[in-house]
Short mmCIF file of C-alpha atoms and ligand atoms in Angstrom, two decimals:
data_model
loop_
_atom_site.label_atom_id
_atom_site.label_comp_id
_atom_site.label_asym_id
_atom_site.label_seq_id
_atom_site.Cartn_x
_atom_site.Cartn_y
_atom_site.Cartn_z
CA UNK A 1 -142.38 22.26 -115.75
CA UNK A 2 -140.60 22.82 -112.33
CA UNK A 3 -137.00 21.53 -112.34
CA UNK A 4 -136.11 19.38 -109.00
CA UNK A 5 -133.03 20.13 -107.40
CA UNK A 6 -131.49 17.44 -106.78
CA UNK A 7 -130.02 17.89 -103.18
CA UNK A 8 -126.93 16.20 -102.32
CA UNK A 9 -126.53 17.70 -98.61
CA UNK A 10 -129.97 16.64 -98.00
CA UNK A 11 -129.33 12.86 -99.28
CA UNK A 12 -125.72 12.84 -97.18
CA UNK A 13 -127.50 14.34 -93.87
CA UNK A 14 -130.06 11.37 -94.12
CA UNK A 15 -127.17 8.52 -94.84
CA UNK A 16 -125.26 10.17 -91.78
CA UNK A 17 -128.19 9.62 -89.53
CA UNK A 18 -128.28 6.20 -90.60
CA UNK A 19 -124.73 5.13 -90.33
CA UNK A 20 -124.97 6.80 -86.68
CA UNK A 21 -127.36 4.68 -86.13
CA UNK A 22 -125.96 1.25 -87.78
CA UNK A 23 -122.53 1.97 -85.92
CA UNK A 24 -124.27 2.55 -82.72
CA UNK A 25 -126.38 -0.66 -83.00
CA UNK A 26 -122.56 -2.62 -83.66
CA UNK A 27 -121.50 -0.78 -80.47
CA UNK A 28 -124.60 -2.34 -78.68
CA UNK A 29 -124.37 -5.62 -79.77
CA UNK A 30 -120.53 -6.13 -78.54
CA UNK A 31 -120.18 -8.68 -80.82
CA UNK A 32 -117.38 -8.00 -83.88
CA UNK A 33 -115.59 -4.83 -84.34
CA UNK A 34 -116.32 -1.63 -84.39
CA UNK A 35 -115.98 0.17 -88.30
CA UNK A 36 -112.55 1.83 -88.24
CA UNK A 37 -111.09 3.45 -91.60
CA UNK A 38 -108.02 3.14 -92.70
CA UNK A 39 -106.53 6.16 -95.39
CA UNK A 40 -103.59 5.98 -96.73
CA UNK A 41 -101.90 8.63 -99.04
CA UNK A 42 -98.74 9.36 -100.39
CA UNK A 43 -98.81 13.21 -99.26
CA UNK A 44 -97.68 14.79 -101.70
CA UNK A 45 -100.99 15.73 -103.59
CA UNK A 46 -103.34 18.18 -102.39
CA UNK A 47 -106.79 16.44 -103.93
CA UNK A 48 -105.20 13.57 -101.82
CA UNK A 49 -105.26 15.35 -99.18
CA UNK A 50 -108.54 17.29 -99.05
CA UNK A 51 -110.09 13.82 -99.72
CA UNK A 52 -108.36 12.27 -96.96
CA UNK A 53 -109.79 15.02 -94.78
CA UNK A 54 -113.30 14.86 -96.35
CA UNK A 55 -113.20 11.02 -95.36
CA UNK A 56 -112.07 11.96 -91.97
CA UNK A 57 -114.31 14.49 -91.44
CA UNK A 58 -117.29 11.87 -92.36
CA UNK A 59 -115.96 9.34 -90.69
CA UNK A 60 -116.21 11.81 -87.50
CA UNK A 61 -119.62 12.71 -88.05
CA UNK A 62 -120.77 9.17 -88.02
CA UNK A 63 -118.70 7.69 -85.24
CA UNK A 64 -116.17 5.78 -86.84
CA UNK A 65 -112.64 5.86 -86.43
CA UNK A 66 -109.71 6.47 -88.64
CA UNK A 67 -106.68 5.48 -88.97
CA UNK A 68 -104.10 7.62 -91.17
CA UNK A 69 -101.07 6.77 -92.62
CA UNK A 70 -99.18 9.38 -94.30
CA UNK A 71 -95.61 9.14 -95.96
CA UNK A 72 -93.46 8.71 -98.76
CA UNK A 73 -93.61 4.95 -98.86
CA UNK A 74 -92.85 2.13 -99.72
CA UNK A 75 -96.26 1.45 -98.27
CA UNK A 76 -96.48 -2.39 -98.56
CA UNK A 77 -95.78 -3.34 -95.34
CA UNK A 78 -98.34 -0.79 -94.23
CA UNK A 79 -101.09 -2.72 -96.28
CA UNK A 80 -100.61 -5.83 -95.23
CA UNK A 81 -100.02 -5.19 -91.57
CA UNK A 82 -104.04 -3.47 -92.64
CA UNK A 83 -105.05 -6.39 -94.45
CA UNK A 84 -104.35 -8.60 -91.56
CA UNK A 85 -105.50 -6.36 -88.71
CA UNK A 86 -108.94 -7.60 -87.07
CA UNK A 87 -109.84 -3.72 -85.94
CA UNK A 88 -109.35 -2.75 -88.98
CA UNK A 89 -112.65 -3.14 -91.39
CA UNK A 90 -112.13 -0.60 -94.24
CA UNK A 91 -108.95 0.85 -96.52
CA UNK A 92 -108.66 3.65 -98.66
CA UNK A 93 -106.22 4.84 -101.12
CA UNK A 94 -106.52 8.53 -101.04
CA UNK A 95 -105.83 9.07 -105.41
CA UNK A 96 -103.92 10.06 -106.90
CA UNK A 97 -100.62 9.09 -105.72
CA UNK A 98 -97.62 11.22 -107.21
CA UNK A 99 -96.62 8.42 -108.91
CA UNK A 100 -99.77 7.21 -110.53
CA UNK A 101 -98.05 3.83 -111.24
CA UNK A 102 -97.16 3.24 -107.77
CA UNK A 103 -100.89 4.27 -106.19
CA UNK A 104 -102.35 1.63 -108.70
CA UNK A 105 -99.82 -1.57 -107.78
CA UNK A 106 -100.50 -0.75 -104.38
CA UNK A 107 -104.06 -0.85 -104.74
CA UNK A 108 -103.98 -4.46 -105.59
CA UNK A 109 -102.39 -5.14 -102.52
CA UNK A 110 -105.72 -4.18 -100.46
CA UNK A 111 -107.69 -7.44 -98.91
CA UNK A 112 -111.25 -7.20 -101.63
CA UNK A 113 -112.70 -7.57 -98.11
CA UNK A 114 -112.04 -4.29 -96.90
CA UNK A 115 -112.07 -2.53 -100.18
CA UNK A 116 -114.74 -0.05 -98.88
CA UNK A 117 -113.35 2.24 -102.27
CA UNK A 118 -114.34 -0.63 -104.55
CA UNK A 119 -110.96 0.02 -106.48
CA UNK A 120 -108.98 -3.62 -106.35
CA UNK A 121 -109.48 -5.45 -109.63
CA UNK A 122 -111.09 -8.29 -107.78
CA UNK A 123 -114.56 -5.92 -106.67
CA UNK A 124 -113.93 -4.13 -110.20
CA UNK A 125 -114.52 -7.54 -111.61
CA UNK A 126 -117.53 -8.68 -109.68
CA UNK A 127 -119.17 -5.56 -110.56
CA UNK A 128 -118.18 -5.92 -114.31
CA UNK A 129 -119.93 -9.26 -113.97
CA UNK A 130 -123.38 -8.05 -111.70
CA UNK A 131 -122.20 -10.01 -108.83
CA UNK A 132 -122.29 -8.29 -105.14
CA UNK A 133 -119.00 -6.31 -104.26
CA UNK A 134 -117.57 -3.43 -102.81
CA UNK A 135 -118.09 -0.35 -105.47
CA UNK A 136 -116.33 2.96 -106.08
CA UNK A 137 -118.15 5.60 -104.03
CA UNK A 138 -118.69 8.29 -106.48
CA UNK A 139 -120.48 5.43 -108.29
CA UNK A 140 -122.64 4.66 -105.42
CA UNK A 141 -123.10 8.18 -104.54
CA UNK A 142 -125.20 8.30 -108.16
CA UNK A 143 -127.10 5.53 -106.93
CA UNK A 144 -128.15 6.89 -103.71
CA UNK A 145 -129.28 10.21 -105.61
CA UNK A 146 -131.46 8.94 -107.81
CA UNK A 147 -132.84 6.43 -104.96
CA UNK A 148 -133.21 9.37 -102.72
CA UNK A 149 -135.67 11.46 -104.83
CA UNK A 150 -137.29 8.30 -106.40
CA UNK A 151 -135.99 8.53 -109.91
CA UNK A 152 -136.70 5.59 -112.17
CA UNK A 153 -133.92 3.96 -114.02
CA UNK A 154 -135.30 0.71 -115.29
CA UNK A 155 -136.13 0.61 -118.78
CA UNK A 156 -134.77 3.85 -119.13
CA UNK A 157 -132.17 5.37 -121.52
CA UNK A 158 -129.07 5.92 -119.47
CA UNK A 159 -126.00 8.05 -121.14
CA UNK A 160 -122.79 8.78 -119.26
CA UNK A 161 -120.18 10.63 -120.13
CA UNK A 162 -116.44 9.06 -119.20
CA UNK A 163 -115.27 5.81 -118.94
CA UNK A 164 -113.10 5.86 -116.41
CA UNK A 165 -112.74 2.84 -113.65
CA UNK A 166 -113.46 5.07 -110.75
CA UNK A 167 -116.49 7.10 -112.07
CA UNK A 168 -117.82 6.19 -115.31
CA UNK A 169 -117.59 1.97 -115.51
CA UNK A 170 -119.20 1.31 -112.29
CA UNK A 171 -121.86 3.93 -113.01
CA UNK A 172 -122.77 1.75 -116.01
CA UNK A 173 -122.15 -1.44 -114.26
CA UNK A 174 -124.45 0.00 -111.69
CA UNK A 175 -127.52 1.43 -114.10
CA UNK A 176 -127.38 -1.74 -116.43
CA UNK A 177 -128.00 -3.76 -113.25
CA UNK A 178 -130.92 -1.72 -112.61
CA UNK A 179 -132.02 -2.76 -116.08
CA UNK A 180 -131.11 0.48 -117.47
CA UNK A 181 -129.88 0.59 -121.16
CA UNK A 182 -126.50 2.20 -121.05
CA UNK A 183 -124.60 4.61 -123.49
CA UNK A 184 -120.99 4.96 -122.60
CA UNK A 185 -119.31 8.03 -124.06
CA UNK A 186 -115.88 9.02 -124.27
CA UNK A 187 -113.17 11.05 -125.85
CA UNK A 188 -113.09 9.58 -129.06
CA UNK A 189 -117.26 9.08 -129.95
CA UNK A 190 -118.40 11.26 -132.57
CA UNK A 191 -121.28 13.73 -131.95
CA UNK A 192 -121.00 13.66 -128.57
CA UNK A 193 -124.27 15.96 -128.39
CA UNK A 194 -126.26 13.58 -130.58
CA UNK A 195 -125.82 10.97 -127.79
CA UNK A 196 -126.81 13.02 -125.21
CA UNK A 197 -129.81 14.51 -126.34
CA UNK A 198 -130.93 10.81 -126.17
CA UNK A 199 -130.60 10.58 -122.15
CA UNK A 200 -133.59 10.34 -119.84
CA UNK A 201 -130.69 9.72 -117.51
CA UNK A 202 -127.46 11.79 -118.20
CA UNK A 203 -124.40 11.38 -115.97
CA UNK A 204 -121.80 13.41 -117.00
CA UNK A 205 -118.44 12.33 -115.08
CA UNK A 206 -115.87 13.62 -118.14
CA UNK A 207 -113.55 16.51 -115.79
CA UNK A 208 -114.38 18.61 -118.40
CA UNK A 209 -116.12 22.13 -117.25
CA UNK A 210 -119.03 22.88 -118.70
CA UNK A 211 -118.81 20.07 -121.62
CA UNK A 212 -122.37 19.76 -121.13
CA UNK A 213 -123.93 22.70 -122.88
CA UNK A 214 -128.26 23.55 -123.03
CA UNK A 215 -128.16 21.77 -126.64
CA UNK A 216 -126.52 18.54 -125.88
CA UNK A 217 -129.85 17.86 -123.16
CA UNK A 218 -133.17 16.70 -123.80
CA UNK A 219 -136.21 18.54 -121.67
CA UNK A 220 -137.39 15.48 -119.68
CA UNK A 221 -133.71 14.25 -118.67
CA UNK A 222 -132.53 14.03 -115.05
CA UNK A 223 -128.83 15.53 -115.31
CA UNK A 224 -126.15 13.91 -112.65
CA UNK A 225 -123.05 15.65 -112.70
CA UNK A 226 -119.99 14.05 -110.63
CA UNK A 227 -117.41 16.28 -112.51
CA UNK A 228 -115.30 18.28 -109.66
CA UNK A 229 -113.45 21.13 -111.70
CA UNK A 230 -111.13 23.51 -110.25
CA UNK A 231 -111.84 26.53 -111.57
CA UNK A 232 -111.03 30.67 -111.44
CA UNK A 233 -114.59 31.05 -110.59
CA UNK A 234 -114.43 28.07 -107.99
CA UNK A 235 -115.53 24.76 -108.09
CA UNK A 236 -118.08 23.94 -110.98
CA UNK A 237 -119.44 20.45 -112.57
CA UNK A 238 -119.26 19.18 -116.00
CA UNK A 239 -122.39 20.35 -117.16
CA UNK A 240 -123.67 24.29 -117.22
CA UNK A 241 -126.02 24.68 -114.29
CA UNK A 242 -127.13 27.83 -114.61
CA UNK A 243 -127.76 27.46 -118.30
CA UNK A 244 -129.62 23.90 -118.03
CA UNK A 245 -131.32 23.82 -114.34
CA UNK A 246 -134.36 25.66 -115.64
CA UNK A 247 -135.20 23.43 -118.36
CA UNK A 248 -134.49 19.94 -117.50
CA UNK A 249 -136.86 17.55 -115.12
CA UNK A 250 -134.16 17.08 -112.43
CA UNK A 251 -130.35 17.80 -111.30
CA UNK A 252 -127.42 17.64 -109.26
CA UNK A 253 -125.92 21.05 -108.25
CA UNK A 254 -122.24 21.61 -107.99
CA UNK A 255 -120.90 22.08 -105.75
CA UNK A 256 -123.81 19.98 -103.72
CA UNK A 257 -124.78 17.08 -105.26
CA UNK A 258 -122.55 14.27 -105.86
CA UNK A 259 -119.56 15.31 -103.82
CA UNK A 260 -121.26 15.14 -100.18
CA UNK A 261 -122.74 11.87 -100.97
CA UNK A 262 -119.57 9.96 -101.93
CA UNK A 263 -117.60 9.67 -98.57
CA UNK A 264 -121.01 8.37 -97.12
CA UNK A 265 -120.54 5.72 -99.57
CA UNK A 266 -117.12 5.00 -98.20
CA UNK A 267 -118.19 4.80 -94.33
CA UNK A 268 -121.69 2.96 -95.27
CA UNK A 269 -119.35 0.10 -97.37
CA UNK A 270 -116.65 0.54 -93.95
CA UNK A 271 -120.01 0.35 -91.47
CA UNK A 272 -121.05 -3.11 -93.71
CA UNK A 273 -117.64 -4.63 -93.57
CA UNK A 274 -117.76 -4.43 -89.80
CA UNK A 275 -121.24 -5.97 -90.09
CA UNK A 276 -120.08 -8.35 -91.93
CA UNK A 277 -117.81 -9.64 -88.90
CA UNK A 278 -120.76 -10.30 -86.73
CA UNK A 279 -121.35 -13.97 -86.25
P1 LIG B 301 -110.77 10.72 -115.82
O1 LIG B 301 -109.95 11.83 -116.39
O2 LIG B 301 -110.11 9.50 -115.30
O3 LIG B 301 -111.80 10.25 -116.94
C1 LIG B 301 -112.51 11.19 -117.71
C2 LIG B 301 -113.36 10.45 -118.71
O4 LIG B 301 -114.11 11.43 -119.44
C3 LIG B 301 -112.54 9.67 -119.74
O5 LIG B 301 -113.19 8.46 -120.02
C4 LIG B 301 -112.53 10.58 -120.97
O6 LIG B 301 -112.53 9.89 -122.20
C5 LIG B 301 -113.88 11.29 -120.82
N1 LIG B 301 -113.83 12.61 -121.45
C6 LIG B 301 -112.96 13.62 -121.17
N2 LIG B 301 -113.20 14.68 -121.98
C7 LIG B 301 -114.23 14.32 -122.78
C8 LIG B 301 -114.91 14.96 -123.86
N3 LIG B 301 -114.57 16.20 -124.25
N4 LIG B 301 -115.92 14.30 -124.46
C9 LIG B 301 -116.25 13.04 -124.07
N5 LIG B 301 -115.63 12.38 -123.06
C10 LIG B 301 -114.64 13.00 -122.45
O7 LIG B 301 -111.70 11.41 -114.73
P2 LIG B 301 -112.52 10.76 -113.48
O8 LIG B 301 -113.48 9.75 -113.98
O9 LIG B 301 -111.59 10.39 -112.40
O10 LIG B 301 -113.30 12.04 -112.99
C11 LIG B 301 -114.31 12.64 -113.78
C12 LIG B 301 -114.83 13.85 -113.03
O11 LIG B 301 -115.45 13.40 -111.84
C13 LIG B 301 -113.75 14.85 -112.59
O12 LIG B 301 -114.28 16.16 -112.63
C14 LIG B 301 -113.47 14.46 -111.16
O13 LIG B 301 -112.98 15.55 -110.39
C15 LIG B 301 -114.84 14.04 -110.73
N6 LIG B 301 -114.83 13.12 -109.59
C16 LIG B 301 -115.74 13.38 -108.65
C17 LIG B 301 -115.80 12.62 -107.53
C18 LIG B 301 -116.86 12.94 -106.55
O14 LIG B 301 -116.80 12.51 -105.42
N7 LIG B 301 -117.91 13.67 -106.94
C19 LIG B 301 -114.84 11.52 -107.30
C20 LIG B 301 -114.02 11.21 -108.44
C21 LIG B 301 -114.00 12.03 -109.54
P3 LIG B 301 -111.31 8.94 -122.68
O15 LIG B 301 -111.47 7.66 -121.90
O16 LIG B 301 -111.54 8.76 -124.14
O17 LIG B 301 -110.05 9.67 -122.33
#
């Protein structure tokens, strides 16, 4: 059996040509505005930061514009003056905020309408409850994978690993409304391996490198792995590639996969807010 390689830079390069083309076609019409981005971090963490720049860089390659706001805070007033600007169709939090507290009370200030992150409690919600709303990109960025390369995902046997509300919720929220049937993992369920050897669809999104070792995977399983882990030997996933690529029906590479997909997500949710605005 040939393992497919699940291309993330492939997937993002098509979704840029498209958003070019979607932001292009708002220029055209004249009518609404055009996408800009908001970001706003604290600056005082560097994953902050090289998100931030990821977004920007994106944003660039697509043609919509950005608008940073960098500081210390209080950032309230900054929000709202967002919320109520007309030019202004999308706003990011760049996570985490030094004060983790502080990033999540201020995400509740952002207008659900331009939640192009899909982190306020209101688009949480909808999602939660299968109803349209803005979702968290990393999320998406799962979706548009297994769209990409044609994977099927109703009926199937989805496991994920992680629970958290930016990753590992709205992946389920996302597969069960794609009539998958959903595992959810975490730190505290017991044989962790036994679960996982169950997946036709595993999506391993735990921070944890290398959790996912050739014995906790089935043969026919598509592996997605959205972990991002800093390590000596550079950036690597959640799951062992090298170890598990050659024997599995499909995955995501790290770095590769996931991670050039998800600030697509971001501008394509920005670029549909702006459509949004035209009458
Ligand atoms: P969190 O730390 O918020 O959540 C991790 C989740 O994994 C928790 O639910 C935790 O369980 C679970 N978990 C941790 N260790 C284990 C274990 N040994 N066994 C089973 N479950 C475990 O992380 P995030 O969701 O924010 O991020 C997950 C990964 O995805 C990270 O590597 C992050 O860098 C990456 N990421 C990637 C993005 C991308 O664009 N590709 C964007 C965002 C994140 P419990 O709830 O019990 O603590």
């Amino acid at each position: 059996m040939t393992t497919r390689r699940l291309d993330g830079r492939e997937v993002a390069s098509h979704l840029r040509r498209d958003l070019e083309h979607r932001v292009q076609q708002l220029a055209a019409s004249g009518e609404g505005s055009p996408p800009r981005l908001a970001i706003v971090q604290d600056g005082m963490s560097q994953g902050a930061g090289l998100y931030a720049a990821s977004l920007e860089r994106a944003a660039r390659s697509v043609g919509v514009s950005t608008h940073l706001i960098v500081g210390a805070g209080p950032h309230d007033g900054a929000i709202a003056e967002l919320n109520r600007d007309p030019g202004i169709t999308g706003i990011v939090l760049a996570q985490p905020f030094a004060d983790v507290g502080e990033g999540r009370r201020l995400v509740e200030l952002i207008d659900p309408a331009k939640d192009v992150d899909g982190a306020t409690p209101t688009n949480a919600g909808r999602l939660a409850r299968g109803e349209p709303a803005f979702v968290p990109a990393t999320a998406l960025a799962v979706i548009a994978i297994l769209e990409a390369f044609d994977i099927k995902v109703a009926g199937r046997r989805a496991v994920i690993v992680g629970r958290s509300a930016v990753v590992g919720r709205p992946v389920a929220s996302l597969l069960l409304a794609r009539d998958a049937t959903v595992v959810i993992c975490h730190r505290q369920t017991l044989h962790l391996a036994r679960e996982t050897r169950r997946a036709e669809l595993l999506v391993a999104a735990a921070g944890v490198p290398g959790l996912i070792r050739p014995e906790m995977v089935n043969a026919s399983a598509v592996v997605i792995d959205c972990g991002i882990n800093a390590t000596d030997a550079g950036i690597v996933g959640d799951v062992e590639f090298a170890a598990i690529a050659p024997f599995v029906s499909a995955i995501t590479p790290v770095p590769g996969g996931i991670g050039p997909v998800t600030p697509m997500m971001v501008l394509r949710q920005t670029v549909e807010s702006a459509e949004r605005q035209v009458p």
